N, CA and C atoms as an extended XYZ file, in Angstrom:
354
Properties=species:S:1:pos:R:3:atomname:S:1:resname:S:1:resid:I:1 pbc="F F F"
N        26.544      -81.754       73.144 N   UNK     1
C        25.263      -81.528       73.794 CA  UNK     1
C        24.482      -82.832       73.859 C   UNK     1
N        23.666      -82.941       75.033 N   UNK     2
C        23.073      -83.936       74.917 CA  UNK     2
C        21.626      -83.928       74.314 C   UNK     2
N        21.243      -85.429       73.322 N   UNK     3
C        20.140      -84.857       72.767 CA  UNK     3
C        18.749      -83.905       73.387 C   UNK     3
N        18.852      -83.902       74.751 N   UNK     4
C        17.868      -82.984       75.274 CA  UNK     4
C        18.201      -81.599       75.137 C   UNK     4
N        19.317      -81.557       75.609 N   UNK     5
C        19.673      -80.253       75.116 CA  UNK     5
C        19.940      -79.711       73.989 C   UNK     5
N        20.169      -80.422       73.357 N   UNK     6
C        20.084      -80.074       71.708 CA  UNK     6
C        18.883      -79.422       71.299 C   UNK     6
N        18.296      -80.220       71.799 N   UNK     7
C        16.745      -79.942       71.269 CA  UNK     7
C        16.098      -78.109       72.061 C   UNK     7
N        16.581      -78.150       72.999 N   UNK     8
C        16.044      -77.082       73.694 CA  UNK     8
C        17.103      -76.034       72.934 C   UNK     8
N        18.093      -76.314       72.548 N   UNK     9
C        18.806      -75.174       72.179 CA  UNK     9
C        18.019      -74.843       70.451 C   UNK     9
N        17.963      -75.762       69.623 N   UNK    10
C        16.970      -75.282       68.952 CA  UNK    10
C        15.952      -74.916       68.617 C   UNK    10
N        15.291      -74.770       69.511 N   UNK    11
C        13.739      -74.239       70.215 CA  UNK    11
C        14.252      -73.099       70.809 C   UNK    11
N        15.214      -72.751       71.434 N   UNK    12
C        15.195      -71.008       71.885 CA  UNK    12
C        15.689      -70.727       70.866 C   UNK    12
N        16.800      -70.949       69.727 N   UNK    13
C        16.977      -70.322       68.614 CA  UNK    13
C        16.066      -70.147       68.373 C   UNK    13
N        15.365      -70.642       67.559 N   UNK    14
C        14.126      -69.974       66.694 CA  UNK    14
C        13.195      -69.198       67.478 C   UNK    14
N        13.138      -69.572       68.740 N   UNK    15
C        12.425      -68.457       69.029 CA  UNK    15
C        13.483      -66.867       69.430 C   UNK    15
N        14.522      -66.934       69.322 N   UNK    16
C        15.525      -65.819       69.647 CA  UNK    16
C        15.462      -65.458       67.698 C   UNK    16
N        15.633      -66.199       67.010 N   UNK    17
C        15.735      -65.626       65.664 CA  UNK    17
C        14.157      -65.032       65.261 C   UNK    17
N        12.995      -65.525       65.619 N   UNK    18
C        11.356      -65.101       65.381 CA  UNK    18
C        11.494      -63.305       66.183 C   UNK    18
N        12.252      -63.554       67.256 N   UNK    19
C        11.710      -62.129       68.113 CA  UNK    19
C        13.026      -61.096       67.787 C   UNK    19
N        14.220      -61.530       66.370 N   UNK    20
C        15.185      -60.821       66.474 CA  UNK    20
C        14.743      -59.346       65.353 C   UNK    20
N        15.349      -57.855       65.980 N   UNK    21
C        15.176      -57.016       65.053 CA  UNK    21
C        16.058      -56.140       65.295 C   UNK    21
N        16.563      -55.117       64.535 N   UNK    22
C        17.830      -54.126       64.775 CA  UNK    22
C        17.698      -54.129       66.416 C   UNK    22
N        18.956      -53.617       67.227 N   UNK    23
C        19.379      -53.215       68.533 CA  UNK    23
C        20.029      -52.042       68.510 C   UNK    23
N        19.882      -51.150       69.173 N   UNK    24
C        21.199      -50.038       69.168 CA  UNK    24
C        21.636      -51.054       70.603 C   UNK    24
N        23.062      -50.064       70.649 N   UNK    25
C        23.819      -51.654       71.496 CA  UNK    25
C        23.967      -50.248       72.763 C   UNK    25
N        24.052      -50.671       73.678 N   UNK    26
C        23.723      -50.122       75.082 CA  UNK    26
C        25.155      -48.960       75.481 C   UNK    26
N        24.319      -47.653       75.325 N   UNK    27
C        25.134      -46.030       75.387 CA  UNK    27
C        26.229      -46.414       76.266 C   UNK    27
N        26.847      -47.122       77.101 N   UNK    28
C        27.820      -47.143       77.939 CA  UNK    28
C        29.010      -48.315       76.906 C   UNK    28
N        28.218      -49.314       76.319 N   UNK    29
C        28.793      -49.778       75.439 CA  UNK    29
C        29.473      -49.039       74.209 C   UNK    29
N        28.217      -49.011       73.670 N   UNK    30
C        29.099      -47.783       72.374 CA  UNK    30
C        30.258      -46.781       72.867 C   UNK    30
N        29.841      -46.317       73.729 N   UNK    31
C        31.527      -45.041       74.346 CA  UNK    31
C        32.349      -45.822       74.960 C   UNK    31
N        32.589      -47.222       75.527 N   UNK    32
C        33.620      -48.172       75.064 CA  UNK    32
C        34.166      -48.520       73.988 C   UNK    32
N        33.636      -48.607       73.095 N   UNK    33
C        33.545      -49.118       71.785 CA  UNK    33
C        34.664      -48.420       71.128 C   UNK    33
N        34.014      -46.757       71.369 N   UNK    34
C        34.700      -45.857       70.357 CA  UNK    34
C        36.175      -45.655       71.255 C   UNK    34
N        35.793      -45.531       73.010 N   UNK    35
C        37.177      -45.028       73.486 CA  UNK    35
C        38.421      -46.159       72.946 C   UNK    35
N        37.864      -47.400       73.038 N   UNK    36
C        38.627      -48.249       72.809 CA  UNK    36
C        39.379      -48.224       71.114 C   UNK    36
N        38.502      -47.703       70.346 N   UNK    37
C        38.665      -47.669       68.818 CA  UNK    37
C        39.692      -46.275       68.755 C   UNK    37
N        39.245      -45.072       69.400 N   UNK    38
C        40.575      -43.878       69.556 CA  UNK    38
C        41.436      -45.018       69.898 C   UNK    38
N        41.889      -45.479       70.931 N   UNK    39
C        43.142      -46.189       71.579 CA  UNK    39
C        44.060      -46.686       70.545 C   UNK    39
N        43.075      -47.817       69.867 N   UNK    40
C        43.784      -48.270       68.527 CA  UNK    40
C        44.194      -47.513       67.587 C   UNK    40
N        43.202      -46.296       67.210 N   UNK    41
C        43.886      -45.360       66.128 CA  UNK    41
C        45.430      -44.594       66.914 C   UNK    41
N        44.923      -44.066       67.793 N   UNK    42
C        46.605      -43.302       68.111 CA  UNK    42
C        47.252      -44.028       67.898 C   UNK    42
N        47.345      -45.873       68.498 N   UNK    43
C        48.530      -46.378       68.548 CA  UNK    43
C        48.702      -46.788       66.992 C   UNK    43
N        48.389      -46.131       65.938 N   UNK    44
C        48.659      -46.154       64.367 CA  UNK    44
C        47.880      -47.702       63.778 C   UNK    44
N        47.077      -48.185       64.413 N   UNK    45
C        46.592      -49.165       64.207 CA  UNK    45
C        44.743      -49.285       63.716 C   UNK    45
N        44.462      -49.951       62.962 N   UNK    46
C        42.790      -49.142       62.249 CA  UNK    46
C        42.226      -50.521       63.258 C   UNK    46
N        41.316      -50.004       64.042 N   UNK    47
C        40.579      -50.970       65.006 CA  UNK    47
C        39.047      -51.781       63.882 C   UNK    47
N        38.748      -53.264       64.376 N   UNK    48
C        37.652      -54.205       63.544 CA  UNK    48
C        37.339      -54.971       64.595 C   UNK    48
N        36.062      -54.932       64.596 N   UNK    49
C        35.339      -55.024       66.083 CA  UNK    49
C        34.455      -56.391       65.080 C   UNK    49
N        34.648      -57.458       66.451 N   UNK    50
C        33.677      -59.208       66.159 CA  UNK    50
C        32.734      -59.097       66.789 C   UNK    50
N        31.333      -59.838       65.811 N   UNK    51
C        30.644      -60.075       66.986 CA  UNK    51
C        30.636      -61.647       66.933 C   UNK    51
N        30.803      -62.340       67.886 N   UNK    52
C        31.039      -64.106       67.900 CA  UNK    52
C        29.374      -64.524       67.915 C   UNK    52
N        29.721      -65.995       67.436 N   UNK    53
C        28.192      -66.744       66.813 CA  UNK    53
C        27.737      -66.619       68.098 C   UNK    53
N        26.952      -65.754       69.190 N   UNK    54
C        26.505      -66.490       70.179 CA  UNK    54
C        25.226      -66.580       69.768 C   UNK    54
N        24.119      -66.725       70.834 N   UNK    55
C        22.725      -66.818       70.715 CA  UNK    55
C        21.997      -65.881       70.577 C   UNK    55
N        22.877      -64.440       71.390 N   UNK    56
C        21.711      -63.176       70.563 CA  UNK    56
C        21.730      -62.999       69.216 C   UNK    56
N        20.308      -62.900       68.253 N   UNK    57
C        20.354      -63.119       67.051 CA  UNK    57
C        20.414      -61.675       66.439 C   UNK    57
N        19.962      -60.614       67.471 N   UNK    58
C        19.856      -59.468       66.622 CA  UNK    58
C        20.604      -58.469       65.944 C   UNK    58
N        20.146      -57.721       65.012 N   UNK    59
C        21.744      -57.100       64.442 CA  UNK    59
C        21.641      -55.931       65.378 C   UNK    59
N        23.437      -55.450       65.551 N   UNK    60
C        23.493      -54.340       66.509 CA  UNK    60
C        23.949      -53.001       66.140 C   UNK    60
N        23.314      -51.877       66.416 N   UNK    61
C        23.834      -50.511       65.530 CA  UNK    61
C        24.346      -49.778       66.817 C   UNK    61
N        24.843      -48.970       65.820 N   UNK    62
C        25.757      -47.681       66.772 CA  UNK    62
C        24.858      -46.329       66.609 C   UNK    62
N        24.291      -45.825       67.918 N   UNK    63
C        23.792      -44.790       67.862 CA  UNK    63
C        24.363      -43.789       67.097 C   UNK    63
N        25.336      -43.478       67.334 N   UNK    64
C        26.226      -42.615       66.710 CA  UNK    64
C        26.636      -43.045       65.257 C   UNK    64
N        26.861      -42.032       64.498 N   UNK    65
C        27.379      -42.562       62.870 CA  UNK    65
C        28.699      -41.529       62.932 C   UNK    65
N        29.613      -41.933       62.519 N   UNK    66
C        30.142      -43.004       61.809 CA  UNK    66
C        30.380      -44.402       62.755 C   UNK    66
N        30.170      -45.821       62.847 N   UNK    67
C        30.280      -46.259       64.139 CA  UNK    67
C        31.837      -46.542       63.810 C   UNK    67
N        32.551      -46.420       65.296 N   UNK    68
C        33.862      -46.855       65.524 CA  UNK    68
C        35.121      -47.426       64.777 C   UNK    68
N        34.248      -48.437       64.488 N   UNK    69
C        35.085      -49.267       63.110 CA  UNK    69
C        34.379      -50.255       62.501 C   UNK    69
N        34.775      -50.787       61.438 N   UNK    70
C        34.627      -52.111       60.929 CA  UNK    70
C        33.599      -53.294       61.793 C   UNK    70
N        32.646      -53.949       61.822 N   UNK    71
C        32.021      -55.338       62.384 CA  UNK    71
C        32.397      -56.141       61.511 C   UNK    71
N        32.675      -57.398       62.330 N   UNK    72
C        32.566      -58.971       61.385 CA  UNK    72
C        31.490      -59.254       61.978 C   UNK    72
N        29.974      -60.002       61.472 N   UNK    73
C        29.452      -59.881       62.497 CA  UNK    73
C        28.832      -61.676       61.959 C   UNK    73
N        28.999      -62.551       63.065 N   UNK    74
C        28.990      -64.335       63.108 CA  UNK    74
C        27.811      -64.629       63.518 C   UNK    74
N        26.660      -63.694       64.399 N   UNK    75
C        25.522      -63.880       65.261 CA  UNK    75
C        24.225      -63.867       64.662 C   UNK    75
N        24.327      -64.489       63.508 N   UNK    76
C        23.617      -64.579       62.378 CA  UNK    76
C        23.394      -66.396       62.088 C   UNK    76
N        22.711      -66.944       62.821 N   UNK    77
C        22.264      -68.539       62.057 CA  UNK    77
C        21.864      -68.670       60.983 C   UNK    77
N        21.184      -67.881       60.218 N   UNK    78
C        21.320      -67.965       58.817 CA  UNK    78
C        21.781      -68.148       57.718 C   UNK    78
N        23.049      -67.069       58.171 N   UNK    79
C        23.733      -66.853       56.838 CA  UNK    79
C        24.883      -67.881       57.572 C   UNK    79
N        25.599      -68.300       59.102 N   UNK    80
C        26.322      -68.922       59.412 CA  UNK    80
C        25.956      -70.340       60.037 C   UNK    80
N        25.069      -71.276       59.199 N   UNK    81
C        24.085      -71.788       60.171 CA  UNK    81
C        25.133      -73.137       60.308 C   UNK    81
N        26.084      -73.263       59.871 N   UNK    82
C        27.285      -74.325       60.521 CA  UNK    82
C        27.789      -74.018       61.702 C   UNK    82
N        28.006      -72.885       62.164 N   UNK    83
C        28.703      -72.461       63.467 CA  UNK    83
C        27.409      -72.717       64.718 C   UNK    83
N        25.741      -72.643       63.988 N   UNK    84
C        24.849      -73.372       64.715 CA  UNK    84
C        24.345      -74.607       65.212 C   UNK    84
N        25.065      -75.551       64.477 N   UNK    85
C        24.387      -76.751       64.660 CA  UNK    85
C        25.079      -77.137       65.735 C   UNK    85
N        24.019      -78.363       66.322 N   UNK    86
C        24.508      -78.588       67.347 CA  UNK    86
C        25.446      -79.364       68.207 C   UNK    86
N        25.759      -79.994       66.976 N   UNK    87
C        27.298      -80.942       67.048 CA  UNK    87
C        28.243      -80.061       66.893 C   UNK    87
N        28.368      -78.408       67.026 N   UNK    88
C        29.722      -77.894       67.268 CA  UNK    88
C        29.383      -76.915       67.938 C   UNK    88
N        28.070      -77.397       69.055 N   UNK    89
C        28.102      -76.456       69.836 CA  UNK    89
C        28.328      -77.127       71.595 C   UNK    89
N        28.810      -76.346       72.627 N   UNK    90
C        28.783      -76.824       73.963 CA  UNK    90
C        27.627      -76.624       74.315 C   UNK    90
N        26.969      -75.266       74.454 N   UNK    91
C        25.660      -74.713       74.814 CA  UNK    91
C        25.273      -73.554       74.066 C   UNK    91
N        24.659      -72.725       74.299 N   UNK    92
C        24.209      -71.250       73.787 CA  UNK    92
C        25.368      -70.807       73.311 C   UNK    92
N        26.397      -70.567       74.168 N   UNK    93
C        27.229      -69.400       73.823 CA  UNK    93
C        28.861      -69.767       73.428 C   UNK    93
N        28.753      -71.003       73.627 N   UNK    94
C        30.624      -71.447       73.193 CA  UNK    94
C        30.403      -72.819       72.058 C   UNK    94
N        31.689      -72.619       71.554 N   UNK    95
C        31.715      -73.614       70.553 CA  UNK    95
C        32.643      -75.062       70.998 C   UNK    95
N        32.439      -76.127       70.296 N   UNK    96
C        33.456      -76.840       70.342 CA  UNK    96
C        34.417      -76.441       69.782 C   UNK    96
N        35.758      -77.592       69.788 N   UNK    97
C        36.835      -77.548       69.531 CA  UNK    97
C        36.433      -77.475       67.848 C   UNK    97
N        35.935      -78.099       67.028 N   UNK    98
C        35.489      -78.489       65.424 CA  UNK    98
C        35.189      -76.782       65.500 C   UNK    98
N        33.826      -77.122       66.075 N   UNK    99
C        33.132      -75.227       65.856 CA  UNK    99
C        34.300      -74.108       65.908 C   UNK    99
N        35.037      -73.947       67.053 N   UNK   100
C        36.284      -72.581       67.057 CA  UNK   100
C        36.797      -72.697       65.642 C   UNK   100
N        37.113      -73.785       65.524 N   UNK   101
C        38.024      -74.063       64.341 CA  UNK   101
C        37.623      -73.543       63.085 C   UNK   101
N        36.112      -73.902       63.023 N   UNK   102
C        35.243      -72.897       61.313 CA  UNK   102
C        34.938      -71.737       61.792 C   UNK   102
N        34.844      -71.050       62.859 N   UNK   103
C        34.655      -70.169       63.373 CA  UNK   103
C        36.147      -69.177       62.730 C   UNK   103
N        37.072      -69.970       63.228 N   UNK   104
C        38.556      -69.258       62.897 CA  UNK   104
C        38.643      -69.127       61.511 C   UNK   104
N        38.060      -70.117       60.623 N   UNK   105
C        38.473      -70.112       59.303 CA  UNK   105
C        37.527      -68.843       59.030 C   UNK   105
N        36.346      -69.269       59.056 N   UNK   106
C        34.954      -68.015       58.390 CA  UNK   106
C        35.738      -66.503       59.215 C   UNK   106
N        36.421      -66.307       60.323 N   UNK   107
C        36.729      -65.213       60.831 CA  UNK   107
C        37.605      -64.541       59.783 C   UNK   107
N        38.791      -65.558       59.508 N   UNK   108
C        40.026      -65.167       58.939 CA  UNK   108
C        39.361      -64.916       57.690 C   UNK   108
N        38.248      -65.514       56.558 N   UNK   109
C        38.580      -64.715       55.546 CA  UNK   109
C        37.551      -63.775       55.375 C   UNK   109
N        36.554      -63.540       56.462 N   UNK   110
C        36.141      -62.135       56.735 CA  UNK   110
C        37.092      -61.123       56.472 C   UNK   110
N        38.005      -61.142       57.786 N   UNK   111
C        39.140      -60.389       57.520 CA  UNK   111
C        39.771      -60.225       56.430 C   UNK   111
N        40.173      -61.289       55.419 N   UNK   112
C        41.373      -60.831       54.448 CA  UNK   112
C        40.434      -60.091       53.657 C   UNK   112
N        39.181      -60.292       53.371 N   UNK   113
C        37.856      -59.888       52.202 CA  UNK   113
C        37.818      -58.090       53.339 C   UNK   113
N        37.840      -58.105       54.110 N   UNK   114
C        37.526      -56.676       54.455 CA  UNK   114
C        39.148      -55.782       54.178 C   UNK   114
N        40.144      -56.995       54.863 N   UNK   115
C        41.699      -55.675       54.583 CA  UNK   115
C        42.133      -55.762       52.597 C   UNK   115
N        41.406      -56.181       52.204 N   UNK   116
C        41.528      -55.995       50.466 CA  UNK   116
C        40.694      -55.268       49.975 C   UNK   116
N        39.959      -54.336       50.721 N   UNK   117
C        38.769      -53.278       50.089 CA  UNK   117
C        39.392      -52.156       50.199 C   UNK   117
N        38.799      -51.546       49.491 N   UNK   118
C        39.875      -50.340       48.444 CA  UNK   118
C        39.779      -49.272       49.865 C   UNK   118
């Protein structure tokens, strides 16, 4: 990024993290969500749904309970604020080559920490 844009990208963060608060995630979405999550169960497989570091900051719920499956959820600058900065970012919503890369690592041991729970 260039330092102008750098700068603007951390100025809508904070203001995307100041105005962030629960979401239910949009009724046509969720019944994707789940048709897609049946799909995986028939085919004998337990479905785990990502959400990637982008720029929406807010957390997202499932109208419905129980939701679908499993979240990893990355869209958090806080708790992931390396996948934010702006030397491993392109713009808002994609990472560099460095960024995918901690992105992949923090993904993978999401995963092994969620398939080792009882």
């Amino acid at each position: 990024m260039s330092p102008e844009r750098a700068e603007n990208f951390r100025r809508k963060l904070a203001e995307e993290v100041a105005a962030a608060r629960p979401e239910f995630i949009d009724p046509n979405t969720e019944s994707a969500y789940r048709d897609c999550a049946a799909r995986i169960r028939h085919l004998g497989a337990a479905p785990i749904f990502v959400v990637a570091p982008g720029f929406f900051q807010s957390p997202l719920l499932f109208r419905k309970s129980p939701p679908p499956g499993p979240l990893l959820v990355f869209n958090d600058c806080k708790i992931y604020p390396q996948l934010y900065d702006t030397k491993v970012r392109v713009d808002e919503q994609h990472l560099t080559n460095e960024g995918a890369a901690e992105f992949t690592r923090l993904l993978a041991l999401d995963f092994v920490g969620y398939a080792r729970r009882p």
